Amino acid sequence: MLTRIDHIGIACHDLDATVEFYRTTYGFEVFHTEVNEEQGVREAMLKINDTSDGGSSYLQLLEPVREDSAVGKWLAKNGEGVHHIAFGTADVDADAEDIRGKGVRVLYDEPRRGSMGSRITFLHPKDCHGVLTELVTSAAVESPEH
């Protein structure tokens, strides 16, 4: 069961400048940064608030580290802006399978590693009214068998 908006992913050309904009304009501070080589991005998670299910909601700022990454290709085609929305779930495997059973294409056969040790998968934007949608199980709430 999807429990919250985990984050909204925003693609940018210059992570440091974009972080500075969100810090000075809205007062959002960086909660976490990392480079995800598999996804080909350098990212910053800006924490917006805590949620009732023990998780949090974030803005995820994404700068490609290589042009052939999904975010790099997306930026070249669309420019900076909202890249995806992510919903939090206690069980990304079960929810992805349930959604797949409803005819929505799930982009990964098995969830992959996401930000802060999370497990993630994506849903095809053409099946989600044009919105690239991510499902996220945070490391903090991930079940021990994963």
Short mmCIF file of N, CA, C and O in Angstrom, two decimals:
data_model
loop_
_atom_site.label_atom_id
_atom_site.label_comp_id
_atom_site.label_asym_id
_atom_site.label_seq_id
_atom_site.Cartn_x
_atom_site.Cartn_y
_atom_site.Cartn_z
N MET A 1 0.83 -1.18 0.00
CA MET A 1 0.00 0.00 0.00
C MET A 1 0.88 1.24 0.00
O MET A 1 1.80 1.37 0.80
N LEU A 2 0.61 2.13 -0.90
CA LEU A 2 1.37 3.38 -0.97
C LEU A 2 0.95 4.26 0.20
O LEU A 2 -0.24 4.41 0.48
N THR A 3 1.93 4.84 0.88
CA THR A 3 1.64 5.54 2.13
C THR A 3 1.88 7.04 2.09
O THR A 3 1.41 7.75 2.98
N ARG A 4 2.66 7.53 1.12
CA ARG A 4 3.00 8.96 1.13
C ARG A 4 3.69 9.34 -0.16
O ARG A 4 4.08 8.47 -0.95
N ILE A 5 3.84 10.63 -0.37
CA ILE A 5 4.76 11.10 -1.40
C ILE A 5 6.13 11.07 -0.76
O ILE A 5 6.39 11.79 0.21
N ASP A 6 7.00 10.21 -1.26
CA ASP A 6 8.36 10.10 -0.73
C ASP A 6 9.19 11.29 -1.20
O ASP A 6 9.84 11.94 -0.40
N HIS A 7 9.17 11.54 -2.51
CA HIS A 7 9.91 12.69 -3.02
C HIS A 7 9.43 13.06 -4.41
O HIS A 7 8.74 12.29 -5.07
N ILE A 8 9.82 14.24 -4.80
CA ILE A 8 9.64 14.71 -6.17
C ILE A 8 11.05 14.92 -6.71
O ILE A 8 11.86 15.62 -6.10
N GLY A 9 11.36 14.25 -7.82
CA GLY A 9 12.67 14.35 -8.43
C GLY A 9 12.72 15.50 -9.43
O GLY A 9 11.84 15.61 -10.29
N ILE A 10 13.74 16.33 -9.30
CA ILE A 10 13.91 17.49 -10.16
C ILE A 10 15.26 17.38 -10.84
O ILE A 10 16.30 17.31 -10.17
N ALA A 11 15.26 17.34 -12.17
CA ALA A 11 16.49 17.26 -12.94
C ALA A 11 17.09 18.65 -13.08
O ALA A 11 16.36 19.63 -13.32
N CYS A 12 18.40 18.74 -12.95
CA CYS A 12 19.07 20.04 -13.06
C CYS A 12 20.45 19.87 -13.71
O CYS A 12 21.03 18.79 -13.68
N HIS A 13 20.94 20.95 -14.27
CA HIS A 13 22.28 20.94 -14.88
C HIS A 13 23.38 21.16 -13.84
O HIS A 13 24.48 20.65 -14.00
N ASP A 14 23.10 21.96 -12.82
CA ASP A 14 24.10 22.33 -11.82
C ASP A 14 23.52 22.10 -10.43
O ASP A 14 22.74 22.91 -9.93
N LEU A 15 23.89 20.98 -9.83
CA LEU A 15 23.33 20.60 -8.54
C LEU A 15 23.60 21.66 -7.47
O LEU A 15 22.69 22.04 -6.72
N ASP A 16 24.81 22.16 -7.40
CA ASP A 16 25.15 23.12 -6.36
C ASP A 16 24.32 24.40 -6.48
O ASP A 16 23.81 24.92 -5.48
N ALA A 17 24.17 24.91 -7.69
CA ALA A 17 23.37 26.12 -7.89
C ALA A 17 21.89 25.87 -7.58
O ALA A 17 21.22 26.73 -7.00
N THR A 18 21.40 24.70 -7.92
CA THR A 18 20.00 24.37 -7.66
C THR A 18 19.76 24.21 -6.16
O THR A 18 18.75 24.70 -5.63
N VAL A 19 20.68 23.55 -5.46
CA VAL A 19 20.58 23.44 -4.00
C VAL A 19 20.54 24.83 -3.39
O VAL A 19 19.72 25.12 -2.52
N GLU A 20 21.42 25.71 -3.84
CA GLU A 20 21.47 27.07 -3.30
C GLU A 20 20.15 27.81 -3.53
O GLU A 20 19.68 28.52 -2.64
N PHE A 21 19.54 27.63 -4.70
CA PHE A 21 18.24 28.25 -4.96
C PHE A 21 17.20 27.79 -3.93
O PHE A 21 16.51 28.60 -3.33
N TYR A 22 17.08 26.48 -3.72
CA TYR A 22 16.07 25.96 -2.79
C TYR A 22 16.38 26.34 -1.34
O TYR A 22 15.48 26.55 -0.54
N ARG A 23 17.68 26.47 -1.02
CA ARG A 23 18.07 26.88 0.33
C ARG A 23 17.72 28.34 0.57
O ARG A 23 17.06 28.68 1.55
N THR A 24 18.13 29.22 -0.34
CA THR A 24 17.91 30.65 -0.11
C THR A 24 16.45 31.07 -0.35
O THR A 24 15.96 31.96 0.32
N THR A 25 15.78 30.42 -1.27
CA THR A 25 14.39 30.80 -1.60
C THR A 25 13.39 30.25 -0.60
O THR A 25 12.48 30.95 -0.17
N TYR A 26 13.54 28.97 -0.24
CA TYR A 26 12.54 28.30 0.59
C TYR A 26 13.04 27.88 1.97
O TYR A 26 12.26 27.41 2.79
N GLY A 27 14.34 27.96 2.18
CA GLY A 27 14.90 27.55 3.47
C GLY A 27 15.11 26.06 3.61
O GLY A 27 15.38 25.57 4.72
N PHE A 28 15.02 25.30 2.52
CA PHE A 28 15.23 23.85 2.58
C PHE A 28 16.73 23.57 2.67
O PHE A 28 17.52 24.14 1.94
N GLU A 29 17.08 22.67 3.56
CA GLU A 29 18.48 22.29 3.75
C GLU A 29 18.73 20.88 3.22
O GLU A 29 17.83 20.05 3.21
N VAL A 30 19.95 20.63 2.83
CA VAL A 30 20.33 19.31 2.33
C VAL A 30 20.34 18.33 3.49
O VAL A 30 20.97 18.55 4.52
N PHE A 31 19.64 17.23 3.31
CA PHE A 31 19.59 16.15 4.29
C PHE A 31 20.61 15.07 3.96
O PHE A 31 21.21 14.46 4.84
N HIS A 32 20.83 14.84 2.66
CA HIS A 32 21.70 13.74 2.21
C HIS A 32 22.18 14.03 0.80
O HIS A 32 21.44 14.57 -0.02
N THR A 33 23.43 13.67 0.51
CA THR A 33 23.95 13.74 -0.86
C THR A 33 24.65 12.42 -1.17
O THR A 33 25.16 11.74 -0.27
N GLU A 34 24.66 12.08 -2.45
CA GLU A 34 25.40 10.90 -2.88
C GLU A 34 25.51 10.91 -4.39
O GLU A 34 24.79 11.62 -5.08
N VAL A 35 26.43 10.08 -4.89
CA VAL A 35 26.52 9.79 -6.31
C VAL A 35 26.03 8.36 -6.48
O VAL A 35 26.51 7.45 -5.81
N ASN A 36 25.04 8.18 -7.35
CA ASN A 36 24.53 6.85 -7.65
C ASN A 36 25.06 6.49 -9.04
O ASN A 36 24.52 6.95 -10.05
N GLU A 37 26.14 5.74 -9.07
CA GLU A 37 26.79 5.39 -10.34
C GLU A 37 25.86 4.59 -11.26
O GLU A 37 25.85 4.80 -12.47
N GLU A 38 25.09 3.68 -10.67
CA GLU A 38 24.18 2.86 -11.48
C GLU A 38 23.17 3.73 -12.22
O GLU A 38 22.88 3.51 -13.39
N GLN A 39 22.64 4.75 -11.54
CA GLN A 39 21.66 5.65 -12.16
C GLN A 39 22.35 6.79 -12.93
O GLN A 39 21.69 7.49 -13.69
N GLY A 40 23.65 6.98 -12.70
CA GLY A 40 24.39 8.03 -13.40
C GLY A 40 24.06 9.43 -12.95
O GLY A 40 24.04 10.37 -13.76
N VAL A 41 23.82 9.60 -11.63
CA VAL A 41 23.46 10.92 -11.11
C VAL A 41 24.21 11.25 -9.83
O VAL A 41 24.60 10.38 -9.07
N ARG A 42 24.37 12.54 -9.65
CA ARG A 42 24.77 13.11 -8.36
C ARG A 42 23.51 13.75 -7.82
O ARG A 42 22.80 14.44 -8.56
N GLU A 43 23.19 13.49 -6.57
CA GLU A 43 21.90 13.94 -6.06
C GLU A 43 22.01 14.56 -4.67
O GLU A 43 22.94 14.28 -3.92
N ALA A 44 21.03 15.38 -4.38
CA ALA A 44 20.86 15.96 -3.05
C ALA A 44 19.40 15.76 -2.65
O ALA A 44 18.50 16.04 -3.44
N MET A 45 19.19 15.26 -1.45
CA MET A 45 17.85 15.10 -0.90
C MET A 45 17.63 16.25 0.09
O MET A 45 18.38 16.38 1.06
N LEU A 46 16.61 17.06 -0.18
CA LEU A 46 16.25 18.16 0.70
C LEU A 46 14.99 17.75 1.45
O LEU A 46 13.95 17.53 0.83
N LYS A 47 15.10 17.61 2.77
CA LYS A 47 13.98 17.14 3.57
C LYS A 47 12.95 18.25 3.73
O LYS A 47 13.28 19.36 4.12
N ILE A 48 11.70 17.90 3.42
CA ILE A 48 10.61 18.86 3.54
C ILE A 48 9.90 18.67 4.88
O ILE A 48 9.66 19.62 5.60
N ASN A 49 9.55 17.44 5.21
CA ASN A 49 8.86 17.16 6.47
C ASN A 49 8.90 15.67 6.79
O ASN A 49 9.21 14.86 5.95
N ASP A 50 8.57 15.36 8.04
CA ASP A 50 8.38 13.97 8.45
C ASP A 50 6.92 13.61 8.20
O ASP A 50 6.05 14.49 8.12
N THR A 51 6.65 12.32 8.07
CA THR A 51 5.28 11.88 7.79
C THR A 51 4.79 10.94 8.89
O THR A 51 5.59 10.41 9.66
N SER A 52 3.51 10.71 8.93
CA SER A 52 2.90 9.92 10.00
C SER A 52 3.31 8.46 9.97
O SER A 52 3.19 7.76 10.98
N ASP A 53 3.83 7.96 8.83
CA ASP A 53 4.23 6.55 8.77
C ASP A 53 5.69 6.34 9.14
O ASP A 53 6.23 5.27 8.95
N GLY A 54 6.33 7.38 9.67
CA GLY A 54 7.73 7.25 10.08
C GLY A 54 8.72 7.62 9.00
O GLY A 54 9.92 7.66 9.23
N GLY A 55 8.24 7.89 7.79
CA GLY A 55 9.11 8.31 6.71
C GLY A 55 9.20 9.82 6.65
O GLY A 55 8.86 10.52 7.60
N SER A 56 9.66 10.30 5.52
CA SER A 56 9.78 11.74 5.30
C SER A 56 9.43 12.03 3.85
O SER A 56 9.36 11.13 3.02
N SER A 57 9.24 13.30 3.56
CA SER A 57 9.06 13.75 2.19
C SER A 57 10.23 14.66 1.82
O SER A 57 10.67 15.47 2.64
N TYR A 58 10.70 14.51 0.59
CA TYR A 58 11.90 15.21 0.14
C TYR A 58 11.69 15.82 -1.25
O TYR A 58 10.82 15.39 -2.00
N LEU A 59 12.57 16.76 -1.58
CA LEU A 59 12.83 17.11 -2.97
C LEU A 59 14.15 16.42 -3.28
O LEU A 59 15.10 16.51 -2.50
N GLN A 60 14.20 15.74 -4.40
CA GLN A 60 15.43 15.08 -4.84
C GLN A 60 15.94 15.83 -6.05
O GLN A 60 15.28 15.86 -7.09
N LEU A 61 17.08 16.47 -5.90
CA LEU A 61 17.69 17.21 -7.01
C LEU A 61 18.70 16.29 -7.67
O LEU A 61 19.54 15.69 -7.01
N LEU A 62 18.60 16.17 -9.00
CA LEU A 62 19.39 15.20 -9.76
C LEU A 62 20.21 15.89 -10.85
O LEU A 62 19.65 16.54 -11.73
N GLU A 63 21.52 15.72 -10.79
CA GLU A 63 22.42 16.21 -11.83
C GLU A 63 23.09 14.99 -12.47
O GLU A 63 23.67 14.16 -11.76
N PRO A 64 23.01 14.85 -13.78
CA PRO A 64 23.65 13.68 -14.40
C PRO A 64 25.17 13.76 -14.29
O PRO A 64 25.74 14.85 -14.39
N VAL A 65 25.79 12.60 -14.09
CA VAL A 65 27.25 12.54 -14.09
C VAL A 65 27.79 12.07 -15.43
O VAL A 65 28.98 12.10 -15.67
N ARG A 66 26.86 11.64 -16.28
CA ARG A 66 27.23 11.29 -17.65
C ARG A 66 26.03 11.55 -18.56
O ARG A 66 24.88 11.41 -18.15
N GLU A 67 26.33 11.94 -19.79
CA GLU A 67 25.27 12.33 -20.73
C GLU A 67 24.35 11.19 -21.10
O GLU A 67 23.18 11.41 -21.42
N ASP A 68 24.85 9.94 -21.05
CA ASP A 68 24.03 8.80 -21.47
C ASP A 68 23.16 8.24 -20.34
O ASP A 68 22.44 7.26 -20.54
N SER A 69 23.16 8.88 -19.17
CA SER A 69 22.27 8.44 -18.09
C SER A 69 20.84 8.82 -18.43
O SER A 69 20.59 9.69 -19.27
N ALA A 70 19.88 8.16 -17.78
CA ALA A 70 18.47 8.48 -18.04
C ALA A 70 18.18 9.95 -17.77
O ALA A 70 17.48 10.61 -18.55
N VAL A 71 18.72 10.50 -16.68
CA VAL A 71 18.49 11.91 -16.36
C VAL A 71 19.21 12.81 -17.35
O VAL A 71 18.68 13.84 -17.76
N GLY A 72 20.40 12.42 -17.79
CA GLY A 72 21.13 13.20 -18.79
C GLY A 72 20.37 13.28 -20.10
O GLY A 72 20.24 14.36 -20.70
N LYS A 73 19.84 12.16 -20.54
CA LYS A 73 19.03 12.14 -21.77
C LYS A 73 17.76 12.96 -21.60
O LYS A 73 17.35 13.68 -22.52
N TRP A 74 17.13 12.84 -20.44
CA TRP A 74 15.89 13.57 -20.18
C TRP A 74 16.16 15.07 -20.19
O TRP A 74 15.40 15.84 -20.78
N LEU A 75 17.25 15.50 -19.54
CA LEU A 75 17.61 16.93 -19.53
C LEU A 75 17.87 17.46 -20.94
O LEU A 75 17.44 18.57 -21.27
N ALA A 76 18.56 16.68 -21.75
CA ALA A 76 18.86 17.11 -23.12
C ALA A 76 17.59 17.31 -23.93
O ALA A 76 17.50 18.22 -24.76
N LYS A 77 16.58 16.50 -23.67
CA LYS A 77 15.32 16.58 -24.41
C LYS A 77 14.37 17.62 -23.82
O LYS A 77 13.71 18.35 -24.56
N ASN A 78 14.28 17.70 -22.48
CA ASN A 78 13.24 18.49 -21.82
C ASN A 78 13.73 19.72 -21.07
O ASN A 78 12.92 20.57 -20.70
N GLY A 79 15.01 19.79 -20.76
CA GLY A 79 15.51 20.88 -19.92
C GLY A 79 15.23 20.61 -18.46
O GLY A 79 14.67 19.57 -18.09
N GLU A 80 15.60 21.55 -17.62
CA GLU A 80 15.43 21.37 -16.18
C GLU A 80 13.96 21.35 -15.77
O GLU A 80 13.13 22.00 -16.41
N GLY A 81 13.68 20.62 -14.72
CA GLY A 81 12.32 20.60 -14.21
C GLY A 81 11.97 19.29 -13.54
O GLY A 81 12.83 18.44 -13.30
N VAL A 82 10.68 19.13 -13.25
CA VAL A 82 10.20 17.93 -12.57
C VAL A 82 10.44 16.72 -13.46
O VAL A 82 10.00 16.68 -14.61
N HIS A 83 11.13 15.74 -12.92
CA HIS A 83 11.49 14.53 -13.64
C HIS A 83 10.57 13.36 -13.27
O HIS A 83 10.17 12.60 -14.14
N HIS A 84 10.25 13.23 -11.98
CA HIS A 84 9.39 12.13 -11.54
C HIS A 84 8.79 12.42 -10.18
O HIS A 84 9.23 13.32 -9.48
N ILE A 85 7.79 11.61 -9.83
CA ILE A 85 7.22 11.62 -8.48
C ILE A 85 7.40 10.23 -7.91
O ILE A 85 7.29 9.24 -8.64
N ALA A 86 7.71 10.18 -6.62
CA ALA A 86 7.94 8.89 -5.95
C ALA A 86 6.99 8.72 -4.79
O ALA A 86 6.83 9.62 -3.97
N PHE A 87 6.38 7.55 -4.73
CA PHE A 87 5.49 7.20 -3.64
C PHE A 87 6.18 6.21 -2.72
O PHE A 87 6.81 5.25 -3.18
N GLY A 88 6.05 6.43 -1.42
CA GLY A 88 6.62 5.53 -0.43
C GLY A 88 5.72 4.33 -0.20
O GLY A 88 4.49 4.43 -0.27
N THR A 89 6.34 3.19 0.07
CA THR A 89 5.63 1.95 0.37
C THR A 89 6.48 1.12 1.32
O THR A 89 7.72 1.17 1.26
N ALA A 90 5.84 0.36 2.16
CA ALA A 90 6.56 -0.55 3.05
C ALA A 90 7.11 -1.76 2.30
O ALA A 90 8.04 -2.41 2.77
N ASP A 91 6.57 -2.06 1.11
CA ASP A 91 6.98 -3.25 0.37
C ASP A 91 6.95 -2.98 -1.13
O ASP A 91 5.94 -3.20 -1.80
N VAL A 92 8.06 -2.49 -1.66
CA VAL A 92 8.14 -2.14 -3.07
C VAL A 92 7.90 -3.35 -3.96
O VAL A 92 7.27 -3.24 -5.02
N ASP A 93 8.34 -4.52 -3.54
CA ASP A 93 8.16 -5.73 -4.34
C ASP A 93 6.67 -6.05 -4.51
O ASP A 93 6.20 -6.26 -5.63
N ALA A 94 5.94 -6.09 -3.41
CA ALA A 94 4.52 -6.44 -3.46
C ALA A 94 3.71 -5.39 -4.21
O ALA A 94 2.84 -5.74 -5.02
N ASP A 95 3.99 -4.10 -3.95
CA ASP A 95 3.22 -3.06 -4.62
C ASP A 95 3.53 -3.01 -6.12
O ASP A 95 2.62 -2.81 -6.93
N ALA A 96 4.78 -3.22 -6.49
CA ALA A 96 5.12 -3.25 -7.92
C ALA A 96 4.41 -4.41 -8.60
O ALA A 96 3.87 -4.25 -9.71
N GLU A 97 4.38 -5.56 -7.96
CA GLU A 97 3.70 -6.72 -8.54
C GLU A 97 2.20 -6.48 -8.66
O GLU A 97 1.57 -6.83 -9.67
N ASP A 98 1.60 -5.88 -7.64
CA ASP A 98 0.18 -5.56 -7.67
C ASP A 98 -0.14 -4.58 -8.81
O ASP A 98 -1.09 -4.79 -9.57
N ILE A 99 0.68 -3.56 -8.96
CA ILE A 99 0.46 -2.56 -10.00
C ILE A 99 0.70 -3.17 -11.38
O ILE A 99 -0.03 -2.90 -12.33
N ARG A 100 1.71 -4.04 -11.49
CA ARG A 100 1.96 -4.76 -12.76
C ARG A 100 0.73 -5.58 -13.15
O ARG A 100 0.35 -5.62 -14.31
N GLY A 101 0.09 -6.19 -12.17
CA GLY A 101 -1.11 -6.99 -12.41
C GLY A 101 -2.29 -6.17 -12.91
O GLY A 101 -3.25 -6.71 -13.44
N LYS A 102 -2.21 -4.87 -12.74
CA LYS A 102 -3.27 -3.97 -13.21
C LYS A 102 -2.95 -3.40 -14.59
O LYS A 102 -3.63 -2.49 -15.06
N GLY A 103 -1.90 -3.94 -15.23
CA GLY A 103 -1.59 -3.55 -16.59
C GLY A 103 -0.60 -2.42 -16.75
O GLY A 103 -0.35 -1.95 -17.85
N VAL A 104 0.01 -1.97 -15.65
CA VAL A 104 1.00 -0.90 -15.72
C VAL A 104 2.39 -1.52 -15.85
O VAL A 104 2.74 -2.45 -15.10
N ARG A 105 3.16 -1.02 -16.81
CA ARG A 105 4.51 -1.54 -17.01
C ARG A 105 5.43 -1.08 -15.88
O ARG A 105 5.54 0.11 -15.61
N VAL A 106 6.09 -2.05 -15.23
CA VAL A 106 7.10 -1.79 -14.21
C VAL A 106 8.45 -1.91 -14.91
O VAL A 106 8.73 -2.92 -15.57
N LEU A 107 9.29 -0.89 -14.79
CA LEU A 107 10.50 -0.82 -15.61
C LEU A 107 11.62 -1.76 -15.18
O LEU A 107 12.47 -2.11 -15.99
N TYR A 108 11.67 -2.17 -13.91
CA TYR A 108 12.71 -3.09 -13.45
C TYR A 108 12.05 -4.41 -13.06
O TYR A 108 11.04 -4.43 -12.37
N ASP A 109 12.68 -5.52 -13.46
CA ASP A 109 12.18 -6.83 -13.03
C ASP A 109 12.32 -7.00 -11.53
O ASP A 109 11.46 -7.57 -10.88
N GLU A 110 13.40 -6.52 -10.98
CA GLU A 110 13.66 -6.54 -9.53
C GLU A 110 14.01 -5.12 -9.10
O GLU A 110 14.73 -4.42 -9.80
N PRO A 111 13.52 -4.69 -7.93
CA PRO A 111 13.89 -3.35 -7.45
C PRO A 111 15.40 -3.18 -7.35
O PRO A 111 16.14 -4.15 -7.13
N ARG A 112 15.84 -1.94 -7.51
CA ARG A 112 17.27 -1.59 -7.46
C ARG A 112 17.54 -0.70 -6.26
O ARG A 112 16.63 -0.20 -5.63
N ARG A 113 18.82 -0.46 -6.02
CA ARG A 113 19.23 0.41 -4.92
C ARG A 113 18.95 1.86 -5.32
O ARG A 113 19.31 2.31 -6.40
N GLY A 114 18.32 2.59 -4.41
CA GLY A 114 18.05 4.01 -4.60
C GLY A 114 18.76 4.84 -3.55
O GLY A 114 19.68 4.36 -2.87
N SER A 115 18.33 6.05 -3.39
CA SER A 115 18.93 6.99 -2.43
C SER A 115 18.87 6.46 -1.01
O SER A 115 17.89 5.83 -0.61
N MET A 116 19.90 6.72 -0.26
CA MET A 116 19.97 6.42 1.17
C MET A 116 19.69 4.95 1.47
O MET A 116 19.10 4.60 2.48
N GLY A 117 20.09 4.06 0.55
CA GLY A 117 19.93 2.63 0.77
C GLY A 117 18.52 2.10 0.52
O GLY A 117 18.23 0.97 0.86
N SER A 118 17.69 2.91 -0.09
CA SER A 118 16.31 2.47 -0.37
C SER A 118 16.29 1.44 -1.50
O SER A 118 17.29 1.21 -2.17
N ARG A 119 15.12 0.84 -1.69
CA ARG A 119 14.88 -0.06 -2.83
C ARG A 119 13.82 0.60 -3.68
O ARG A 119 12.80 1.06 -3.16
N ILE A 120 14.05 0.63 -5.00
CA ILE A 120 13.18 1.39 -5.89
C ILE A 120 12.84 0.63 -7.16
O ILE A 120 13.55 -0.28 -7.58
N THR A 121 11.76 1.05 -7.78
CA THR A 121 11.44 0.67 -9.14
C THR A 121 10.64 1.82 -9.74
O THR A 121 10.16 2.70 -9.03
N PHE A 122 10.53 1.82 -11.06
CA PHE A 122 9.81 2.87 -11.76
C PHE A 122 8.66 2.27 -12.57
O PHE A 122 8.74 1.14 -13.03
N LEU A 123 7.63 3.07 -12.76
CA LEU A 123 6.49 2.72 -13.59
C LEU A 123 6.56 3.54 -14.87
O LEU A 123 6.93 4.72 -14.85
N HIS A 124 6.19 2.93 -15.98
CA HIS A 124 6.30 3.59 -17.28
C HIS A 124 5.40 4.82 -17.34
O HIS A 124 4.21 4.74 -17.04
N PRO A 125 5.95 5.97 -17.75
CA PRO A 125 5.14 7.19 -17.78
C PRO A 125 3.95 7.12 -18.74
O PRO A 125 2.91 7.72 -18.49
N LYS A 126 4.06 6.33 -19.81
CA LYS A 126 2.93 6.23 -20.75
C LYS A 126 1.74 5.51 -20.13
O LYS A 126 0.62 5.67 -20.58
N ASP A 127 1.99 4.73 -19.08
CA ASP A 127 0.91 4.03 -18.38
C ASP A 127 0.41 4.83 -17.18
O ASP A 127 -0.54 4.42 -16.52
N CYS A 128 1.06 5.96 -16.88
CA CYS A 128 0.75 6.78 -15.69
C CYS A 128 0.43 8.21 -16.09
O CYS A 128 0.88 9.16 -15.45
N HIS A 129 -0.29 8.37 -17.20
CA HIS A 129 -0.73 9.68 -17.68
C HIS A 129 0.42 10.67 -17.85
O HIS A 129 0.31 11.84 -17.51
N GLY A 130 1.54 10.17 -18.37
CA GLY A 130 2.68 11.02 -18.70
C GLY A 130 3.63 11.30 -17.55
O GLY A 130 4.57 12.07 -17.71
N VAL A 131 3.41 10.66 -16.41
CA VAL A 131 4.26 10.93 -15.24
C VAL A 131 5.13 9.71 -14.94
O VAL A 131 4.62 8.62 -14.66
N LEU A 132 6.46 9.90 -15.02
CA LEU A 132 7.37 8.86 -14.56
C LEU A 132 7.16 8.72 -13.06
O LEU A 132 7.24 9.71 -12.31
N THR A 133 6.83 7.51 -12.61
CA THR A 133 6.46 7.28 -11.22
C THR A 133 7.41 6.26 -10.60
O THR A 133 7.68 5.22 -11.20
N GLU A 134 7.90 6.58 -9.43
CA GLU A 134 8.82 5.71 -8.72
C GLU A 134 8.13 5.17 -7.47
O GLU A 134 7.35 5.88 -6.83
N LEU A 135 8.42 3.92 -7.14
CA LEU A 135 7.98 3.33 -5.88
C LEU A 135 9.22 3.14 -5.02
O LEU A 135 10.25 2.65 -5.52
N VAL A 136 9.14 3.52 -3.74
CA VAL A 136 10.31 3.54 -2.86
C VAL A 136 10.00 2.86 -1.53
O VAL A 136 9.03 3.20 -0.87
N THR A 137 10.86 1.92 -1.14
CA THR A 137 10.85 1.41 0.21
C THR A 137 12.12 1.94 0.88
O THR A 137 13.24 1.60 0.47
N SER A 138 11.94 2.81 1.86
CA SER A 138 13.07 3.40 2.57
C SER A 138 13.83 2.33 3.31
O SER A 138 13.24 1.35 3.79
N ALA A 139 15.13 2.51 3.43
CA ALA A 139 15.95 1.53 4.15
C ALA A 139 15.48 1.36 5.58
O ALA A 139 15.48 0.25 6.12
N ALA A 140 14.98 2.42 6.20
CA ALA A 140 14.56 2.37 7.60
C ALA A 140 13.33 1.49 7.81
O ALA A 140 13.17 0.92 8.88
N VAL A 141 12.48 1.36 6.79
CA VAL A 141 11.27 0.55 6.96
C VAL A 141 11.30 -0.72 6.12
O VAL A 141 10.34 -1.45 6.08
N GLU A 142 12.43 -0.98 5.51
CA GLU A 142 12.53 -2.18 4.67
C GLU A 142 12.47 -3.43 5.53
O GLU A 142 13.08 -3.49 6.60
N SER A 143 11.78 -4.42 5.06
CA SER A 143 11.67 -5.67 5.80
C SER A 143 13.01 -6.40 5.77
O SER A 143 13.76 -6.29 4.81
N PRO A 144 13.35 -7.18 6.81
CA PRO A 144 14.65 -7.82 6.93
C PRO A 144 14.97 -8.81 5.82
O PRO A 144 16.13 -9.05 5.54
N GLU A 145 13.97 -9.38 5.16
CA GLU A 145 14.27 -10.38 4.14
C GLU A 145 14.78 -9.76 2.83
O GLU A 145 15.17 -10.47 1.94
N HIS A 146 14.76 -8.44 2.69
CA HIS A 146 15.24 -7.81 1.45
C HIS A 146 16.66 -7.39 1.64
O HIS A 146 17.19 -6.55 1.97
#
